[in-house]
CSV table of C-alpha atoms and ligand atoms in Angstrom, one decimal:
chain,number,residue,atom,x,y,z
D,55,UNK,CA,-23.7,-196.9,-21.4
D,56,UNK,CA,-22.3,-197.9,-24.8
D,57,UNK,CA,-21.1,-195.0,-27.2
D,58,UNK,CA,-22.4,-195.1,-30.7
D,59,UNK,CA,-19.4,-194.2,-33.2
D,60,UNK,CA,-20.0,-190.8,-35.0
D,61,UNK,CA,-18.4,-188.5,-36.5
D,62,UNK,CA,-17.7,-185.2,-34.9
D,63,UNK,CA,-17.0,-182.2,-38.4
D,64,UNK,CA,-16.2,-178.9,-38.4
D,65,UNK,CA,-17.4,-176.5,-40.9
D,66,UNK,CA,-14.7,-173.8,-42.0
D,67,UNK,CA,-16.9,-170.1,-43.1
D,68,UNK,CA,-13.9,-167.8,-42.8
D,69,UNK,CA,-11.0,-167.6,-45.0
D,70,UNK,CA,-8.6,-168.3,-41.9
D,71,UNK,CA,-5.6,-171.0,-42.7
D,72,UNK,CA,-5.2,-170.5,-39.2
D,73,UNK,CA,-8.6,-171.3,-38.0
D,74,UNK,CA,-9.1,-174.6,-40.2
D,75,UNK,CA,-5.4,-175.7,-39.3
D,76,UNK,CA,-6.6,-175.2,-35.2
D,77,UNK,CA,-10.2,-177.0,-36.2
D,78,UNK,CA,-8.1,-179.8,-38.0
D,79,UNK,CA,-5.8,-180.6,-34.4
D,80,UNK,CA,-8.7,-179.9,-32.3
D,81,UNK,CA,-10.1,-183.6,-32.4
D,82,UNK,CA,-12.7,-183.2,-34.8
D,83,UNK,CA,-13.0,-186.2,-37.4
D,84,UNK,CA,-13.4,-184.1,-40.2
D,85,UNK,CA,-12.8,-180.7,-41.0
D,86,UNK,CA,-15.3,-179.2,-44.2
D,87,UNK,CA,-14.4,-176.1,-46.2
D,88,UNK,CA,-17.7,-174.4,-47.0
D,89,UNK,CA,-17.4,-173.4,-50.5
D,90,UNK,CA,-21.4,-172.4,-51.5
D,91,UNK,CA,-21.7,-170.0,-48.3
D,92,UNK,CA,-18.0,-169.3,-46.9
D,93,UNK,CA,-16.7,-166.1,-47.2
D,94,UNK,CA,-14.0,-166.6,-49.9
D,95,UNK,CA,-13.8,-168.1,-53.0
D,96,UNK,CA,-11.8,-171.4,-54.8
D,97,UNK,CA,-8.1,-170.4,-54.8
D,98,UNK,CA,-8.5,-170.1,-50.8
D,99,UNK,CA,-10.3,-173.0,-50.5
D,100,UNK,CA,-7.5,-174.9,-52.0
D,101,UNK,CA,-5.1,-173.3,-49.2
D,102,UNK,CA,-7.6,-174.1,-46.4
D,103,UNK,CA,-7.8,-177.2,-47.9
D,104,UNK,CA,-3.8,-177.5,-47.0
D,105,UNK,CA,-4.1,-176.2,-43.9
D,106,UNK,CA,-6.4,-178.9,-42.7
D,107,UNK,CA,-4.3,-181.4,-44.0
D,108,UNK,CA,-1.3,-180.6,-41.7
D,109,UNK,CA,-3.3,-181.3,-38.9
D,110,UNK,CA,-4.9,-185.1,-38.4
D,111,UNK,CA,-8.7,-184.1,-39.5
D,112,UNK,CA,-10.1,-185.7,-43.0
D,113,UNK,CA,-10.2,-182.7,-45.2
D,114,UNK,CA,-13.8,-182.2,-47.0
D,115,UNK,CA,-15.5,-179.7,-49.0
D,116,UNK,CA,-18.7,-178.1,-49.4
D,117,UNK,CA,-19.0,-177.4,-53.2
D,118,UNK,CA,-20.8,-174.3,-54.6
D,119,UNK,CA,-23.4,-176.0,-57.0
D,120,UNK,CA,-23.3,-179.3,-58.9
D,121,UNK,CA,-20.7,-178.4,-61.0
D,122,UNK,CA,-18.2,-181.4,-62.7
D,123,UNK,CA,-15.0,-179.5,-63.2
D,124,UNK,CA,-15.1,-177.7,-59.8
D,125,UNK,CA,-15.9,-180.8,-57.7
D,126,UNK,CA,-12.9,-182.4,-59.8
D,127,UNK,CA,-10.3,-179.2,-59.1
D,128,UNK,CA,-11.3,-179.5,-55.1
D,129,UNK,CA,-10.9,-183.5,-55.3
D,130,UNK,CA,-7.5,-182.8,-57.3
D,131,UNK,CA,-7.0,-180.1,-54.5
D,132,UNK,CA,-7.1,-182.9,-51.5
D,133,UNK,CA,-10.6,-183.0,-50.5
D,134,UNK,CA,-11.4,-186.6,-49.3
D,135,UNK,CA,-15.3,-186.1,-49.2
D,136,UNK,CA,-17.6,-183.4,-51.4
D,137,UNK,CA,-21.0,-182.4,-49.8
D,138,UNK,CA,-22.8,-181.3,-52.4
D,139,UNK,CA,-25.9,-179.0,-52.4
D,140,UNK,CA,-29.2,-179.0,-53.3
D,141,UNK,CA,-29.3,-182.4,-54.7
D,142,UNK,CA,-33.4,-182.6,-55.7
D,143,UNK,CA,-33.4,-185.9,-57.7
D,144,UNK,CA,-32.0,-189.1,-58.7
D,145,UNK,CA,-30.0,-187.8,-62.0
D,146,UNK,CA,-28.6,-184.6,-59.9
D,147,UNK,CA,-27.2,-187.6,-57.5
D,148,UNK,CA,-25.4,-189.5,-60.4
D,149,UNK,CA,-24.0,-186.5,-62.3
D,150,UNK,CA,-22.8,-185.5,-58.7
D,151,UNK,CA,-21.4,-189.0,-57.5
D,152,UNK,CA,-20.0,-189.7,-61.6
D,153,UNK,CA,-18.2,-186.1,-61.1
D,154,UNK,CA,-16.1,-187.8,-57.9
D,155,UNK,CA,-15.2,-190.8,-59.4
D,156,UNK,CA,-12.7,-191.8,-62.3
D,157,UNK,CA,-14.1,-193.9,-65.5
D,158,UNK,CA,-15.0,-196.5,-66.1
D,159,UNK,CA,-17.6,-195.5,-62.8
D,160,UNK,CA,-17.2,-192.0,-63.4
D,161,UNK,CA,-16.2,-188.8,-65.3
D,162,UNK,CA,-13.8,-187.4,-63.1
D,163,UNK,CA,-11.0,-186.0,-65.2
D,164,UNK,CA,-7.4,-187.5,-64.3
D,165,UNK,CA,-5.3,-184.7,-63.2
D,166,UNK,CA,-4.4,-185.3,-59.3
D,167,UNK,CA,-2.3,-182.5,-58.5
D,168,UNK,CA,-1.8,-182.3,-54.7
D,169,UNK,CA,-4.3,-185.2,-54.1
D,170,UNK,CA,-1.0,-187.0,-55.5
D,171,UNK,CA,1.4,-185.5,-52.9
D,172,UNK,CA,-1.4,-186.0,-50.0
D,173,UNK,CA,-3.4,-189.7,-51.1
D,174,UNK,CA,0.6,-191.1,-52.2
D,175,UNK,CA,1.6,-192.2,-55.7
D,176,UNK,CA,-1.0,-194.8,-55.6
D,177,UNK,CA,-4.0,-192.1,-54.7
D,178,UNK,CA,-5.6,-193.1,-58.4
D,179,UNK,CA,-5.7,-196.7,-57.7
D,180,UNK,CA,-7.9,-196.1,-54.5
D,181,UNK,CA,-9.6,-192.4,-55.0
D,182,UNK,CA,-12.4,-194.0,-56.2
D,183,UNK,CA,-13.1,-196.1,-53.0
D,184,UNK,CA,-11.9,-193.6,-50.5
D,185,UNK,CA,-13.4,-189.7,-51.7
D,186,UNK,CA,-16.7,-190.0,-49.6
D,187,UNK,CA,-19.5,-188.2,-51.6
D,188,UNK,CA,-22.6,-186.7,-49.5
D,189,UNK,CA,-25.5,-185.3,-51.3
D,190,UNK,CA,-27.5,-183.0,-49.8
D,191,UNK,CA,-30.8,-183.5,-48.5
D,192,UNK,CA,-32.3,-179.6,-48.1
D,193,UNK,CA,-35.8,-179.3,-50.0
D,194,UNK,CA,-39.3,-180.9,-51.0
D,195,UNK,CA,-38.5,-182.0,-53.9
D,196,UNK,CA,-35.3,-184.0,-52.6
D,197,UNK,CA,-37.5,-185.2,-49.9
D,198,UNK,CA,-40.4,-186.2,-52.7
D,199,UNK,CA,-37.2,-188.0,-54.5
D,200,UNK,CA,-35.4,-188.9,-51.2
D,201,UNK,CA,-35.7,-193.3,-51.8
D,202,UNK,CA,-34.5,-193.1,-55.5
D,203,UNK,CA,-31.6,-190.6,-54.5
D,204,UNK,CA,-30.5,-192.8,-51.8
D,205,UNK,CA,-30.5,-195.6,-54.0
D,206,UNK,CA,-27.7,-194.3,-56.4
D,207,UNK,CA,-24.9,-196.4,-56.8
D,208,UNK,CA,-21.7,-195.5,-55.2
D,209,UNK,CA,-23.5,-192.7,-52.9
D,210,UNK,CA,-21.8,-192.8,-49.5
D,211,UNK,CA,-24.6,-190.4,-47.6
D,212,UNK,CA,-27.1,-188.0,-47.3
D,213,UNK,CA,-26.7,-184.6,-45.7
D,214,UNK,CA,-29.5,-182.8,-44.2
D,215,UNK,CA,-29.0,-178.7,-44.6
D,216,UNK,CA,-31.9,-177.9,-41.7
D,217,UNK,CA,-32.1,-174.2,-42.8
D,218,UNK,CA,-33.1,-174.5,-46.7
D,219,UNK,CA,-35.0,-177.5,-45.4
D,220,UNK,CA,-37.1,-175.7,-43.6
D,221,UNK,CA,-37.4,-172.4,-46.0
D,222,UNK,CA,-38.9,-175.1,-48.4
D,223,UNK,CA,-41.3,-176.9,-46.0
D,224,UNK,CA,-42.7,-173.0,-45.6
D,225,UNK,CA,-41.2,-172.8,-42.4
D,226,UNK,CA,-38.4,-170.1,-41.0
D,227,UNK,CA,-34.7,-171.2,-40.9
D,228,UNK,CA,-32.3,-171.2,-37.7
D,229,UNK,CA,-33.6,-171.0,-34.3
D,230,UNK,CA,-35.7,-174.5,-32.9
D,231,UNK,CA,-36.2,-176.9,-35.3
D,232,UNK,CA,-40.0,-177.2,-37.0
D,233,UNK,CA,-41.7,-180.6,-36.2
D,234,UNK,CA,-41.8,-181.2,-40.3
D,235,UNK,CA,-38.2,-180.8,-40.4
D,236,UNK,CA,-37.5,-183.2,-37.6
D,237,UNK,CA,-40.1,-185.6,-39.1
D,238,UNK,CA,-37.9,-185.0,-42.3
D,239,UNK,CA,-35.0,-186.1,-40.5
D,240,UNK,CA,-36.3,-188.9,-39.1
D,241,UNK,CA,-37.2,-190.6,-42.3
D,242,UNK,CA,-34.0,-189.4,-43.9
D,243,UNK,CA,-32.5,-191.8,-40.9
D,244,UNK,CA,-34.9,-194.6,-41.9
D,245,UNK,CA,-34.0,-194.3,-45.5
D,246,UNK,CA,-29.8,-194.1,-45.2
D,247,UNK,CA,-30.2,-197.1,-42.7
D,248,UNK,CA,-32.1,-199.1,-45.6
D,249,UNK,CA,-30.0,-198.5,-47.9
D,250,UNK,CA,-26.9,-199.1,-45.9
D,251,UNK,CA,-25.6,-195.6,-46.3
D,252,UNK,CA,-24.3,-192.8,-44.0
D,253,UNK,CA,-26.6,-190.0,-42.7
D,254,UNK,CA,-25.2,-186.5,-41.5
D,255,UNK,CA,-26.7,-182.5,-40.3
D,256,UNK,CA,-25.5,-179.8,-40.4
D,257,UNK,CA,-26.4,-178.1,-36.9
D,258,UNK,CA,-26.8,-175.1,-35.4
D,259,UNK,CA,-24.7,-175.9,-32.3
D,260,UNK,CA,-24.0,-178.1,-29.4
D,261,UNK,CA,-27.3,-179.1,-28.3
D,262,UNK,CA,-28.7,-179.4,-31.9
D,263,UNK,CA,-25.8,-181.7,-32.6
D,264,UNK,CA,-26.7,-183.6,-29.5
D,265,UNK,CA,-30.6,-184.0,-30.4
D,266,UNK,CA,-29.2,-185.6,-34.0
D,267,UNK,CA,-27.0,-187.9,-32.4
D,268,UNK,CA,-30.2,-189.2,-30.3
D,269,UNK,CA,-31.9,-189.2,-34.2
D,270,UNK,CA,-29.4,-191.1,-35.6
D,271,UNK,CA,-27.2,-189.3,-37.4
D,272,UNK,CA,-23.3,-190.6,-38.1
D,273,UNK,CA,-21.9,-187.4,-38.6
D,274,UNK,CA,-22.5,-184.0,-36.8
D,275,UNK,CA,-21.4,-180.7,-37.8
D,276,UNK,CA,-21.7,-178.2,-34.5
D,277,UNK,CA,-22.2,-174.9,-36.3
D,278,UNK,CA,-19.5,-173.2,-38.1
D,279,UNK,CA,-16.1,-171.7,-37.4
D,280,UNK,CA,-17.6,-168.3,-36.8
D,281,UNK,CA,-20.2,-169.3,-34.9
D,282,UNK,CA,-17.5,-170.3,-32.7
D,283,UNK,CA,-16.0,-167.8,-32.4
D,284,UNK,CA,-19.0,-165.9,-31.2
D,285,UNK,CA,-20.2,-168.3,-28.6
D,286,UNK,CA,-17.2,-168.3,-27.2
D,287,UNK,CA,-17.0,-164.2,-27.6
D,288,UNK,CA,-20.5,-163.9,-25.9
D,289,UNK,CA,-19.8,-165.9,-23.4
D,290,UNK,CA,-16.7,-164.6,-22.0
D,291,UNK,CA,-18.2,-161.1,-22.3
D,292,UNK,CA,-21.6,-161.4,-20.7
D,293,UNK,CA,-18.7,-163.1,-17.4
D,294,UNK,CA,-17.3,-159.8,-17.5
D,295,UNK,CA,-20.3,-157.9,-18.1
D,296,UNK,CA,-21.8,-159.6,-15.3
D,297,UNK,CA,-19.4,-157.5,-13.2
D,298,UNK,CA,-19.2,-154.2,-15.5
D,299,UNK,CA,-20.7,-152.0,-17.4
D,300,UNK,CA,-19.5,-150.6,-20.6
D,301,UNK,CA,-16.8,-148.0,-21.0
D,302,UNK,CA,-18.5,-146.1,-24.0
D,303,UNK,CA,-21.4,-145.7,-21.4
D,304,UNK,CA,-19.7,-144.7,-18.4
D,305,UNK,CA,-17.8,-142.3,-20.2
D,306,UNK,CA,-20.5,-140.9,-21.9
D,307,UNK,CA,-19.6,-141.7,-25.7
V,612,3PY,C1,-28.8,-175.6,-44.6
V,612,3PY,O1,-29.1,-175.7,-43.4
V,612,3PY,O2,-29.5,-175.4,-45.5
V,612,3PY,C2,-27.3,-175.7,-44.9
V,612,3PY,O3,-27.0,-175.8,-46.0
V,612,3PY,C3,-26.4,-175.8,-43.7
V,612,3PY,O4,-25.1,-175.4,-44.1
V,613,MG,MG1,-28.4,-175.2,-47.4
């Protein structure tokens, strides 16, 4: 069986150096710091941003809101791809796409900082062509909007966020996926593959991931750091619990 090229990201919630430096050696393509949800703010960012760097994984970054002069401190800051969220129309798409790129394309502000010391001294004559930008794909009215969004010049891909998706369809977020979500997903595929452009989910683990790779998708993100962390937590436990019981119980607590 053939093997479709796609691209495996992790998704960095906690403010762990540590954690995004392990994510970024682990084999994953693309490490992304979550800046709208993650538990920290844009001064760590910036150092999680460094610590994925030391390892071989693309640094990215979820930004908070569609916001010019952040987006342009996280690029300046290393990121080589900005998700952005909750992008519901055409004109969100090119303020958001304008804010990664440097005139005459863009607005971006020149100011590299450590993009300089991580892209080389040459990092302005290519940022344009390499900073991916994903806009992302997570309500009705982006879906109402979804052809004209993808059609932006200089968009690289659309990013379906599953949860918000799904709070918007009317539907509940996490747990299986709601048939108008997938039927969402399945024209959001359609649409990027017209238009020549990348599609990506964010899912809520392994066997969500899988499912979107069968969809289409050219980039997977397997849940977050945390959720990691508590997978892995829960199932080493329930092993020993298996065989166990608990010491608080047993000793009356
Ligand atoms: C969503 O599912 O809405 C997301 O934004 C995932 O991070
Ligand atoms: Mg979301």
């Amino acid at each position: 069986m053939s093997k479709r090229l796609v691209a495996a990201n992790a998704w960095i919630s906690s403010d762990s150096r540590y954690a995004a430096e392990a994510l970024s050696y682990a084999g994953f393509d693309s490490v992304t710091v979550d800046l709208q949800h993650g538990m920290f703010g844009i001064d760590t960012a910036v150092s999680l941003l460094q610590a994925i760097s030391a390892g071989p994984a693309v640094p990215m970054v979820r930004c908070s809101r569609l916001d010019g002069a952040e987006i342009g401190k996280l690029l300046d800051a290393g990121a080589y791809g900005i998700i952005c969220p909750s992008i519901d129309d055409a004109e969100q798409c090119r303020d958001f796409v304008g804010a990664c790129r440097y005139p005459p394309v863009g607005t971006r502000s020149f100011g590299p900082s450590r993009g300089l010391l991580y892209g080389g001294p040459d990092y302005v004559d290519h940022a344009n062509d390499s900073v991916l930008t994903w806009a992302m794909i997570e309500s009705r009215s982006a879906l109402d909007n979804l052809d004209e969004i993808a059609a932006v010049e200089g968009l690289d891909g659309i990013y379906i966020g599953p949860n918000d998706l799904a709070m918007s369809l009317g539907e509940r977020p996490g747990g299986a996926m709601p048939e108008s979500v997938r039927e969402a997903i399945r024209r959001a595929v359609q649409v990027a593959r017209a238009r020549g452009i990348f599609v990506g989910a964010f899912c809520g683990g392994e066997d969500a991931a899988a499912d979107m790779v069968d969809c289409g998708m050219d980039l997977v993100t397997p849940g977050n750091d945390i959720s990691f962390l508590r997978d892995a937590a829960n199932r080493r436990l329930s092993v020993i619990r298996r065989l166990t019981t608990l010491v608080s119980d047993a000793s009356g607590y």
